[in-house]
Amino acid sequence: MPIPIVNSIASWFLKKRFHQIELFLKYPIEVQEELMHVLLEKAKHTEIGKEYDFASIKTYKDFAERIPITTYEDNEARIERARQGETNIFWPKPIKWFAKSSGTTNAKSKFIPVSEESLEHCHYAASKDLLCMYLNNNPDSQLFVGKGLRLGGSKELYKDNGTVYGDLSAILIDNMPFWAEFSSTPSNEVSLMGDWETKMDAIVNQTIKEKVTSLAGVPSWMLVLLNNVIEKSGKDNLFEIWPNLEVYFHGGVSFEPYVEQYKKLLPRDTFRYYEIYNASEGFFAIQDRNNSNELLLMLDYGIFYEFIPMDTYGTSEEKVIPLSEVEKGKNYAIVITTNAGLWRYKIGDTIRFTSINPYRIKVTGRTKHFINAFGEELIIENAEAALRKATQLTQTEIVDYTAAPIFMDGNKKGAHEWIIEFKTPPDDFDFFCQLLDKALQEVNSDYEAKRNNNTTLRAPTIHAAREQLFYDWLKNKNKLGGQHKVPRLSNTRTYLEELLLLNK
């Protein structure tokens, strides 16, 4: 089909969809309130619906007072029963799919329910919206000249009862209509291979021959794949292999540490980057404008949002607020209620609102991934902004990193300890350390106050990691590929100690 015709069809679809988007842009609170009632109505005859008497909930106040805030551990027993084949526990329709996620804080696997509704009206709907928004912003796009290179996870069949679990990306690929494979590479067979290293070779061999126009996947693992493609081809950059490549749709981890490396692989000013914010639990936000670092919160995907201000999180003063009460510039933990049966569920992510008309956000980190051993409240957003500055000033490149506190010992003051794997190391390592420390003080006033005259914190200790340290660490934990992530910051030394031991 000719490209102008495809773009015209996409434009037609987009205009229809924009009417719905405009509805939640104009009436965000009303759309969310109605969604809350729809979810309650659908699930009122389930086990959990009867337990909390969903049928009698009439207002958000009732909803907030009646249903408790939950974590995965609170839901685990019910989810396991659903995996064993029980139905009508937390959602009226049987749950066939479970997105397997170990997260970044727990070695134990989590199995997040994925209902038919969440598959169609959340994940797939978001994919269509992303594509349409991109085409609307870039009417001269030649996206359909070739194929989209997708990098997903693996799939397994849960043998006892036929329910399927695997990476969310694998579930999405496995359930796509057969015609969708024609516009994607690698093939479904290769995409769903279980062994990461075998799959990587197969992806390189298959995609290097294709006419690729877009990329989609987690930045850290996509970078591994693209470097392998460059090595295999012997070319200097990706445009020599795929001349029509025009956009990279990325999400899953922050793009900040990888920006400069992608610019080297994709040295074209017109190349575009589009960020998404999705997780096993749902698809939450989409970059809806070119050259933006803000994401539009999508309010009609079957997800009802609540937020916990991070200045009260985990304290006796903790409070939960609806979308109508959020403030621009504040950091919040996200609580979701979904069309897959998660009720007032803490997903573990933190976001900051950059706008409240419309509601746009930036992902700032994880509720369990921060360092606050000394009142410094260092979050991932701070760490990556400081690293970006230090790497730019020293013309270095980073593969991965993690950091943790060095706790006070007698009269010895505390500090932060980092281990950083460089692709391009600094010429003067001590100077890099000084720049990073200074940059951290510039982006975080609490850290600056604790570092002032070494009041509470002395200068950080920073180690250079050997090549492939983080890759080997993930491999030892059977966490290669998919959506597995390196924990960036931790208030304990568990990850750091393991990495330091492996670095010897």
Short mmCIF file of C-alpha atoms in Angstrom, two decimals:
data_model
loop_
_atom_site.label_atom_id
_atom_site.label_comp_id
_atom_site.label_asym_id
_atom_site.label_seq_id
_atom_site.Cartn_x
_atom_site.Cartn_y
_atom_site.Cartn_z
CA MET A 1 0.00 0.00 0.00
CA PRO A 2 1.48 3.44 -0.93
CA ILE A 3 2.75 5.53 1.99
CA PRO A 4 0.41 8.55 1.44
CA ILE A 5 -2.60 6.20 1.60
CA VAL A 6 -1.34 4.58 4.80
CA ASN A 7 -0.75 8.00 6.36
CA SER A 8 -4.22 9.12 5.27
CA ILE A 9 -5.78 6.07 6.93
CA ALA A 10 -3.77 6.79 10.08
CA SER A 11 -4.92 10.44 9.95
CA TRP A 12 -8.54 9.35 9.67
CA PHE A 13 -8.14 7.02 12.65
CA LEU A 14 -6.35 9.76 14.57
CA LYS A 15 -9.14 12.27 14.01
CA LYS A 16 -11.66 9.81 15.41
CA ARG A 17 -9.40 9.06 18.37
CA PHE A 18 -8.61 12.73 18.97
CA HIS A 19 -12.25 13.34 19.82
CA GLN A 20 -11.87 10.92 22.74
CA ILE A 21 -8.49 12.34 23.73
CA GLU A 22 -9.91 15.85 23.67
CA LEU A 23 -12.63 14.63 26.03
CA PHE A 24 -10.19 13.63 28.76
CA LEU A 25 -8.02 16.68 28.08
CA LYS A 26 -11.04 18.94 28.63
CA TYR A 27 -12.71 16.93 31.42
CA PRO A 28 -9.89 14.91 33.05
CA ILE A 29 -11.41 14.66 36.52
CA GLU A 30 -14.85 13.72 35.23
CA VAL A 31 -13.38 11.04 32.92
CA GLN A 32 -11.42 9.53 35.79
CA GLU A 33 -14.39 9.66 38.16
CA GLU A 34 -16.60 7.90 35.61
CA LEU A 35 -13.91 5.29 35.04
CA MET A 36 -13.74 4.56 38.78
CA HIS A 37 -17.49 3.82 38.78
CA VAL A 38 -17.21 1.65 35.65
CA LEU A 39 -14.48 -0.48 37.24
CA LEU A 40 -16.45 -0.84 40.48
CA GLU A 41 -19.61 -1.82 38.58
CA LYS A 42 -17.77 -4.46 36.54
CA ALA A 43 -16.18 -6.07 39.58
CA LYS A 44 -18.97 -5.75 42.14
CA HIS A 45 -19.84 -9.47 42.01
CA THR A 46 -16.23 -10.67 42.30
CA GLU A 47 -14.79 -11.99 45.52
CA ILE A 48 -13.02 -8.71 46.25
CA GLY A 49 -16.06 -6.72 45.14
CA LYS A 50 -18.24 -8.48 47.69
CA GLU A 51 -15.58 -8.21 50.42
CA TYR A 52 -15.49 -4.42 50.14
CA ASP A 53 -19.10 -4.00 48.98
CA PHE A 54 -18.28 -2.26 45.71
CA ALA A 55 -22.00 -1.99 44.93
CA SER A 56 -22.51 0.55 47.72
CA ILE A 57 -19.56 2.80 46.82
CA LYS A 58 -20.97 6.05 45.44
CA THR A 59 -18.15 8.59 45.79
CA TYR A 60 -14.36 8.80 45.68
CA LYS A 61 -14.45 9.32 49.45
CA ASP A 62 -16.25 5.96 49.84
CA PHE A 63 -13.74 4.36 47.46
CA ALA A 64 -10.74 5.70 49.38
CA GLU A 65 -12.11 4.81 52.81
CA ARG A 66 -13.40 1.35 51.89
CA ILE A 67 -10.61 -0.18 49.81
CA PRO A 68 -7.09 -0.40 51.28
CA ILE A 69 -3.89 0.60 49.50
CA THR A 70 -2.12 -2.60 48.43
CA THR A 71 1.24 -3.95 47.27
CA TYR A 72 2.03 -7.07 45.26
CA GLU A 73 2.52 -9.03 48.47
CA ASP A 74 -1.03 -8.11 49.55
CA ASN A 75 -2.39 -9.44 46.24
CA GLU A 76 -0.09 -12.42 45.82
CA ALA A 77 -2.37 -15.12 47.26
CA ARG A 78 -5.32 -14.06 45.09
CA ILE A 79 -3.13 -13.81 41.99
CA GLU A 80 -1.72 -17.28 42.59
CA ARG A 81 -5.24 -18.69 42.85
CA ALA A 82 -6.07 -17.05 39.51
CA ARG A 83 -2.96 -18.63 38.00
CA GLN A 84 -4.24 -21.99 39.22
CA GLY A 85 -7.44 -21.46 37.24
CA GLU A 86 -9.87 -19.89 39.73
CA THR A 87 -12.07 -17.15 38.32
CA ASN A 88 -14.08 -14.15 39.51
CA ILE A 89 -11.61 -13.36 42.29
CA PHE A 90 -10.60 -9.77 41.50
CA TRP A 91 -11.93 -9.42 37.93
CA PRO A 92 -15.14 -10.91 36.45
CA LYS A 93 -13.53 -12.46 33.36
CA PRO A 94 -10.97 -15.28 33.57
CA ILE A 95 -7.36 -14.06 33.49
CA LYS A 96 -5.34 -16.04 30.97
CA TRP A 97 -2.11 -14.00 30.84
CA PHE A 98 0.31 -13.01 33.58
CA ALA A 99 3.21 -10.66 32.96
CA LYS A 100 6.22 -12.02 34.79
CA SER A 101 8.25 -9.31 36.45
CA SER A 102 10.99 -9.61 39.04
CA GLY A 103 11.09 -5.83 39.28
CA THR A 104 14.40 -4.37 40.35
CA THR A 105 14.04 -4.73 44.08
CA ASN A 106 13.14 -8.35 44.62
CA ALA A 107 14.63 -11.57 43.28
CA LYS A 108 11.24 -13.28 43.58
CA SER A 109 9.09 -13.26 40.46
CA LYS A 110 5.88 -11.30 40.35
CA PHE A 111 2.98 -12.33 38.12
CA ILE A 112 0.90 -9.33 37.11
CA PRO A 113 -2.57 -10.17 35.75
CA VAL A 114 -3.29 -9.08 32.17
CA SER A 115 -6.99 -9.23 31.28
CA GLU A 116 -8.55 -9.14 27.82
CA GLU A 117 -9.66 -5.58 28.57
CA SER A 118 -6.20 -4.40 29.60
CA LEU A 119 -4.65 -6.06 26.56
CA GLU A 120 -7.06 -4.43 24.09
CA HIS A 121 -8.09 -1.18 25.73
CA CYS A 122 -4.83 -0.31 27.43
CA HIS A 123 -1.68 -1.82 25.90
CA TYR A 124 -2.80 -2.16 22.27
CA ALA A 125 -4.81 1.08 22.40
CA ALA A 126 -1.69 2.90 23.59
CA SER A 127 0.40 1.45 20.78
CA LYS A 128 -2.11 2.78 18.25
CA ASP A 129 -2.22 6.17 19.96
CA LEU A 130 1.58 6.40 19.97
CA LEU A 131 1.76 5.66 16.27
CA CYS A 132 -1.02 8.07 15.40
CA MET A 133 0.42 10.90 17.50
CA TYR A 134 3.80 10.41 15.88
CA LEU A 135 2.34 10.48 12.37
CA ASN A 136 0.24 13.52 13.21
CA ASN A 137 3.35 15.37 14.39
CA ASN A 138 5.39 14.15 11.42
CA PRO A 139 3.14 14.08 8.34
CA ASP A 140 6.10 13.46 6.01
CA SER A 141 7.03 10.27 7.88
CA GLN A 142 8.09 7.28 5.79
CA LEU A 143 7.53 4.86 8.66
CA PHE A 144 5.67 2.37 6.47
CA VAL A 145 8.40 2.15 3.85
CA GLY A 146 9.94 -0.56 6.01
CA LYS A 147 9.56 -2.45 9.29
CA GLY A 148 9.73 -1.71 12.99
CA LEU A 149 12.51 -3.47 14.89
CA ARG A 150 11.04 -4.56 18.22
CA LEU A 151 13.04 -5.99 21.09
CA GLY A 152 10.92 -8.07 23.44
CA GLY A 153 11.12 -10.84 26.00
CA SER A 154 10.36 -14.56 26.14
CA LYS A 155 7.28 -16.68 26.77
CA GLU A 156 6.57 -19.85 28.74
CA LEU A 157 3.44 -21.89 29.24
CA TYR A 158 2.42 -22.43 32.84
CA LYS A 159 2.07 -26.18 32.62
CA ASP A 160 -0.59 -26.93 35.21
CA ASN A 161 -3.51 -25.10 33.68
CA GLY A 162 -2.64 -23.42 30.39
CA THR A 163 -2.37 -19.86 31.66
CA VAL A 164 0.51 -18.05 29.98
CA TYR A 165 3.23 -16.08 31.69
CA GLY A 166 6.23 -14.22 30.35
CA ASP A 167 7.56 -10.72 29.79
CA LEU A 168 4.80 -8.26 28.95
CA SER A 169 6.43 -7.61 25.57
CA ALA A 170 6.22 -11.31 24.79
CA ILE A 171 2.53 -11.46 25.73
CA LEU A 172 1.85 -8.50 23.46
CA ILE A 173 3.78 -10.03 20.56
CA ASP A 174 2.15 -13.42 21.05
CA ASN A 175 -1.37 -11.96 20.88
CA MET A 176 -0.91 -9.55 17.99
CA PRO A 177 -2.97 -10.25 14.84
CA PHE A 178 -1.06 -12.28 12.27
CA TRP A 179 -0.82 -9.35 9.83
CA ALA A 180 1.08 -7.23 12.39
CA GLU A 181 4.12 -9.49 11.98
CA PHE A 182 4.48 -8.34 8.37
CA SER A 183 5.37 -4.82 9.51
CA SER A 184 7.73 -5.95 12.29
CA THR A 185 11.10 -7.59 12.65
CA PRO A 186 12.37 -9.99 13.93
CA SER A 187 9.79 -12.71 13.37
CA ASN A 188 7.57 -13.82 16.25
CA GLU A 189 9.52 -17.08 16.42
CA VAL A 190 12.79 -15.23 17.03
CA SER A 191 11.20 -12.56 19.26
CA LEU A 192 9.90 -15.20 21.65
CA MET A 193 13.09 -17.25 21.96
CA GLY A 194 13.94 -17.97 25.59
CA ASP A 195 17.74 -17.81 25.72
CA TRP A 196 18.81 -14.16 25.51
CA GLU A 197 22.26 -14.66 24.00
CA THR A 198 21.02 -17.10 21.35
CA LYS A 199 18.14 -14.77 20.58
CA MET A 200 20.49 -11.78 20.25
CA ASP A 201 22.47 -13.51 17.50
CA ALA A 202 19.26 -14.53 15.73
CA ILE A 203 17.85 -10.98 15.90
CA VAL A 204 21.05 -9.48 14.48
CA ASN A 205 21.17 -12.00 11.62
CA GLN A 206 17.52 -11.47 10.74
CA THR A 207 17.13 -7.71 11.11
CA ILE A 208 20.38 -6.66 9.46
CA LYS A 209 18.88 -7.71 6.10
CA GLU A 210 15.58 -5.86 6.62
CA LYS A 211 14.51 -2.35 5.70
CA VAL A 212 14.11 -0.98 9.25
CA THR A 213 12.44 2.42 9.75
CA SER A 214 11.79 2.40 13.51
CA LEU A 215 13.12 0.91 16.73
CA ALA A 216 11.18 -0.05 19.86
CA GLY A 217 12.52 -1.40 23.14
CA VAL A 218 14.25 -0.74 26.45
CA PRO A 219 17.26 1.60 25.93
CA SER A 220 19.84 -0.51 27.79
CA TRP A 221 19.10 -3.75 25.93
CA MET A 222 18.44 -2.03 22.60
CA LEU A 223 21.92 -0.50 22.86
CA VAL A 224 23.43 -3.98 23.26
CA LEU A 225 21.57 -5.14 20.15
CA LEU A 226 22.52 -2.10 18.06
CA ASN A 227 26.19 -2.37 19.00
CA ASN A 228 26.07 -6.02 17.92
CA VAL A 229 24.50 -4.96 14.61
CA ILE A 230 27.31 -2.43 14.05
CA GLU A 231 29.96 -5.03 14.91
CA LYS A 232 28.42 -7.65 12.63
CA SER A 233 28.01 -5.25 9.71
CA GLY A 234 31.36 -3.50 10.01
CA LYS A 235 29.60 -0.17 9.40
CA ASP A 236 30.24 3.08 11.27
CA ASN A 237 26.64 3.94 12.11
CA LEU A 238 23.12 2.57 11.77
CA PHE A 239 22.11 4.77 8.83
CA GLU A 240 24.64 2.92 6.69
CA ILE A 241 22.65 -0.24 7.41
CA TRP A 242 19.13 1.20 7.61
CA PRO A 243 19.11 4.52 5.66
CA ASN A 244 15.37 5.08 6.25
CA LEU A 245 15.54 4.74 10.05
CA GLU A 246 13.68 7.73 11.51
CA VAL A 247 12.48 7.14 15.10
CA TYR A 248 13.20 5.22 18.30
CA PHE A 249 10.25 4.52 20.63
CA HIS A 250 11.78 3.87 24.04
CA GLY A 251 10.71 3.24 27.63
CA GLY A 252 11.30 0.99 30.61
CA VAL A 253 14.37 2.79 31.98
CA SER A 254 15.58 6.37 31.84
CA PHE A 255 17.10 7.38 28.54
CA GLU A 256 19.45 9.92 30.16
CA PRO A 257 22.54 7.68 30.62
CA TYR A 258 22.43 6.51 27.01
CA VAL A 259 21.74 9.70 25.03
CA GLU A 260 25.29 10.33 23.81
CA GLN A 261 25.84 6.71 22.80
CA TYR A 262 22.66 6.73 20.72
CA LYS A 263 23.70 9.99 19.05
CA LYS A 264 26.93 8.31 17.93
CA LEU A 265 25.07 5.33 16.52
CA LEU A 266 22.42 7.60 14.96
CA PRO A 267 24.29 10.75 13.83
CA ARG A 268 21.43 12.55 12.15
CA ASP A 269 19.80 15.69 13.59
CA THR A 270 16.43 14.78 12.09
CA PHE A 271 16.29 11.41 13.89
CA ARG A 272 13.50 11.41 16.48
CA TYR A 273 13.13 9.90 19.93
CA TYR A 274 9.69 9.20 21.40
CA GLU A 275 9.34 8.11 25.02
CA ILE A 276 6.60 5.95 26.48
CA TYR A 277 5.78 5.02 30.06
CA ASN A 278 4.44 1.51 30.38
CA ALA A 279 4.84 -1.38 32.78
CA SER A 280 3.46 -4.85 33.33
CA GLU A 281 0.56 -3.25 35.21
CA GLY A 282 -0.49 -0.96 32.38
CA PHE A 283 0.36 1.69 29.82
CA PHE A 284 0.32 5.10 31.48
CA ALA A 285 1.74 7.93 29.40
CA ILE A 286 2.97 8.87 25.92
CA GLN A 287 5.21 11.60 24.56
CA ASP A 288 2.70 13.45 22.41
CA ARG A 289 4.98 16.15 20.95
CA ASN A 290 8.25 16.17 19.00
CA ASN A 291 11.40 17.03 20.95
CA SER A 292 9.66 16.92 24.31
CA ASN A 293 10.73 15.33 27.58
CA GLU A 294 7.20 15.36 28.99
CA LEU A 295 4.63 12.57 28.72
CA LEU A 296 0.88 13.00 28.43
CA LEU A 297 -0.92 10.98 31.14
CA MET A 298 -3.51 8.88 29.31
CA LEU A 299 -6.72 8.91 31.33
CA ASP A 300 -9.02 6.57 29.38
CA TYR A 301 -7.10 3.29 29.24
CA GLY A 302 -9.06 1.65 32.06
CA ILE A 303 -6.68 2.88 34.78
CA PHE A 304 -7.87 5.03 37.69
CA TYR A 305 -5.03 7.05 39.19
CA GLU A 306 -4.22 8.12 42.72
CA PHE A 307 -1.03 9.58 44.11
CA ILE A 308 0.97 9.64 47.34
CA PRO A 309 3.09 12.78 47.91
CA MET A 310 6.64 11.54 48.45
CA ASP A 311 7.18 13.94 51.35
CA THR A 312 4.69 11.83 53.32
CA TYR A 313 5.36 8.42 51.72
CA GLY A 314 6.00 5.66 54.24
CA THR A 315 5.34 7.93 57.24
CA SER A 316 2.47 8.11 59.71
CA GLU A 317 1.37 11.23 57.82
CA GLU A 318 1.11 9.41 54.47
CA LYS A 319 -1.89 10.51 52.44
CA VAL A 320 -3.39 9.42 49.15
CA ILE A 321 -4.91 11.99 46.80
CA PRO A 322 -6.86 11.81 43.51
CA LEU A 323 -5.75 13.44 40.26
CA SER A 324 -7.75 16.59 41.07
CA GLU A 325 -5.43 17.43 44.00
CA VAL A 326 -1.97 16.97 42.44
CA GLU A 327 0.38 19.94 42.15
CA LYS A 328 2.89 20.83 39.50
CA GLY A 329 6.52 20.17 40.42
CA LYS A 330 5.86 17.77 43.31
CA ASN A 331 7.10 14.19 43.45
CA TYR A 332 4.45 11.47 43.81
CA ALA A 333 4.24 7.70 44.11
CA ILE A 334 1.60 6.24 41.76
CA VAL A 335 -1.36 4.17 42.94
CA ILE A 336 -3.51 2.50 40.27
CA THR A 337 -6.80 0.67 39.96
CA THR A 338 -7.02 -1.21 36.67
CA ASN A 339 -9.22 -3.13 34.26
CA ALA A 340 -7.16 -6.23 35.10
CA GLY A 341 -8.27 -6.31 38.73
CA LEU A 342 -5.53 -4.46 40.58
CA TRP A 343 -7.23 -2.33 43.25
CA ARG A 344 -5.45 0.70 44.73
CA TYR A 345 -2.12 -0.89 43.89
CA LYS A 346 1.26 0.76 44.48
CA ILE A 347 3.36 0.10 41.38
CA GLY A 348 6.57 1.42 42.94
CA ASP A 349 7.23 4.27 40.49
CA THR A 350 7.52 7.97 41.22
CA ILE A 351 6.56 10.78 38.87
CA ARG A 352 6.52 14.58 38.83
CA PHE A 353 3.82 16.65 37.15
CA THR A 354 5.28 19.15 34.70
CA SER A 355 1.83 20.44 33.76
CA ILE A 356 -1.70 20.07 35.09
CA ASN A 357 -3.49 21.44 32.03
CA PRO A 358 -3.14 18.98 30.44
CA TYR A 359 -1.69 16.47 32.89
CA ARG A 360 1.87 15.86 31.75
CA ILE A 361 4.51 14.03 33.75
CA LYS A 362 8.13 12.96 33.97
CA VAL A 363 9.15 9.65 35.55
CA THR A 364 11.54 10.41 38.40
CA GLY A 365 12.40 6.99 39.85
CA ARG A 366 11.26 4.19 42.10
CA THR A 367 9.84 4.38 45.62
CA LYS A 368 12.44 1.85 46.75
CA HIS A 369 15.29 3.19 44.63
CA PHE A 370 16.70 6.25 46.32
CA ILE A 371 19.35 7.06 48.90
CA ASN A 372 18.15 8.81 52.02
CA ALA A 373 20.48 7.45 54.70
CA PHE A 374 21.44 10.95 55.86
CA GLY A 375 18.44 13.09 54.88
CA GLU A 376 19.82 13.78 51.40
CA GLU A 377 16.79 12.36 49.49
CA LEU A 378 18.75 11.51 46.36
CA ILE A 379 16.45 10.15 43.63
CA ILE A 380 17.22 8.64 40.24
CA GLU A 381 16.28 11.83 38.40
CA ASN A 382 18.99 13.69 40.39
CA ALA A 383 21.59 10.97 39.82
CA GLU A 384 21.07 10.83 36.07
CA ALA A 385 21.03 14.60 35.62
CA ALA A 386 24.35 14.82 37.50
CA LEU A 387 25.89 11.94 35.56
CA ARG A 388 24.80 13.52 32.28
CA LYS A 389 26.60 16.74 33.21
CA ALA A 390 29.76 14.97 34.39
CA THR A 391 29.96 12.78 31.28
CA GLN A 392 29.43 15.73 28.95
CA LEU A 393 32.18 17.77 30.63
CA THR A 394 34.64 14.88 30.49
CA GLN A 395 33.52 13.41 27.13
CA THR A 396 32.90 10.04 28.73
CA GLU A 397 30.17 7.44 28.18
CA ILE A 398 28.50 5.23 30.76
CA VAL A 399 27.16 1.70 30.29
CA ASP A 400 25.60 1.20 33.74
CA TYR A 401 25.92 2.25 37.35
CA THR A 402 24.59 1.78 40.86
CA ALA A 403 25.11 3.59 44.15
CA ALA A 404 24.47 3.00 47.84
CA PRO A 405 25.34 4.63 51.17
CA ILE A 406 28.47 4.13 53.25
CA PHE A 407 26.99 4.29 56.71
CA MET A 408 28.58 6.27 59.54
CA ASP A 409 31.02 4.31 61.65
CA GLY A 410 31.94 5.90 64.96
CA ASN A 411 33.42 9.31 64.21
CA LYS A 412 33.74 8.51 60.52
CA LYS A 413 31.14 10.38 58.48
CA GLY A 414 28.96 8.74 55.91
CA ALA A 415 29.23 8.92 52.13
CA HIS A 416 27.83 7.55 48.91
CA GLU A 417 29.60 4.73 47.10
CA TRP A 418 29.24 4.31 43.34
CA ILE A 419 30.32 1.69 40.88
CA ILE A 420 30.22 2.88 37.26
CA GLU A 421 30.95 0.92 34.10
CA PHE A 422 32.31 3.21 31.39
CA LYS A 423 32.22 2.62 27.68
CA THR A 424 34.57 5.59 27.28
CA PRO A 425 36.39 6.18 30.59
CA PRO A 426 37.54 9.62 31.75
CA ASP A 427 41.15 10.66 31.19
CA ASP A 428 41.26 12.00 34.74
CA PHE A 429 39.17 9.77 37.00
CA ASP A 430 39.57 11.98 40.09
CA PHE A 431 38.36 15.00 38.13
CA PHE A 432 35.30 13.04 36.98
CA CYS A 433 34.54 12.16 40.63
CA GLN A 434 34.80 15.81 41.63
CA LEU A 435 32.50 16.88 38.80
CA LEU A 436 29.89 14.26 39.69
CA ASP A 437 29.92 15.32 43.35
CA LYS A 438 29.57 18.98 42.35
CA ALA A 439 26.76 18.22 39.90
CA LEU A 440 24.86 16.25 42.54
CA GLN A 441 25.04 19.27 44.84
CA GLU A 442 23.71 21.49 42.05
CA VAL A 443 20.65 19.31 41.37
CA ASN A 444 19.83 18.36 44.98
CA SER A 445 19.86 21.01 47.72
CA ASP A 446 19.52 18.41 50.49
CA TYR A 447 22.62 16.60 49.25
CA GLU A 448 24.39 19.95 48.97
CA ALA A 449 23.54 20.82 52.59
CA LYS A 450 24.86 17.48 53.87
CA ARG A 451 28.04 17.86 51.80
CA ASN A 452 28.65 21.47 52.87
CA ASN A 453 31.98 21.44 54.75
CA ASN A 454 31.54 17.65 54.97
CA THR A 455 28.84 18.32 57.60
CA THR A 456 27.26 14.88 57.32
CA LEU A 457 28.56 13.46 54.06
CA ARG A 458 32.15 13.24 52.91
CA ALA A 459 33.04 13.05 49.22
CA PRO A 460 31.67 9.99 47.40
CA THR A 461 33.74 6.90 46.77
CA ILE A 462 33.55 5.90 43.10
CA HIS A 463 34.79 2.65 41.53
CA ALA A 464 35.33 2.00 37.83
CA ALA A 465 33.72 -1.32 36.93
CA ARG A 466 35.38 -3.84 34.67
CA GLU A 467 33.94 -4.40 31.22
CA GLN A 468 30.58 -6.24 31.21
CA LEU A 469 30.33 -6.28 35.01
CA PHE A 470 26.63 -5.42 35.07
CA TYR A 471 25.89 -7.79 32.17
CA ASP A 472 27.58 -10.64 34.06
CA TRP A 473 25.75 -9.73 37.27
CA LEU A 474 22.38 -9.88 35.49
CA LYS A 475 23.38 -13.09 33.72
CA ASN A 476 24.24 -14.72 37.06
CA LYS A 477 20.74 -13.84 38.22
CA ASN A 478 19.15 -15.13 34.97
CA LYS A 479 17.94 -11.61 34.17
CA LEU A 480 19.29 -10.93 30.71
CA GLY A 481 17.12 -9.03 28.26
CA GLY A 482 13.43 -8.26 28.39
CA GLN A 483 12.56 -5.57 30.90
CA HIS A 484 15.16 -6.49 33.51
CA LYS A 485 16.87 -3.44 34.96
CA VAL A 486 19.95 -2.61 36.98
CA PRO A 487 18.92 -1.01 40.29
CA ARG A 488 20.36 2.50 40.11
CA LEU A 489 20.12 3.63 43.73
CA SER A 490 19.54 1.69 46.92
CA ASN A 491 19.27 2.63 50.58
CA THR A 492 20.99 -0.67 51.41
CA ARG A 493 24.33 -2.05 50.26
CA THR A 494 23.08 -5.43 48.99
CA TYR A 495 23.45 -4.81 45.23
CA LEU A 496 26.63 -2.79 45.61
CA GLU A 497 28.38 -5.45 47.67
CA GLU A 498 27.49 -8.14 45.11
CA LEU A 499 28.85 -6.02 42.28
CA LEU A 500 32.04 -5.07 44.13
CA LEU A 501 32.69 -8.76 44.82
CA LEU A 502 32.15 -9.60 41.14
CA ASN A 503 34.37 -6.70 40.10
CA LYS A 504 37.49 -8.21 41.71
#
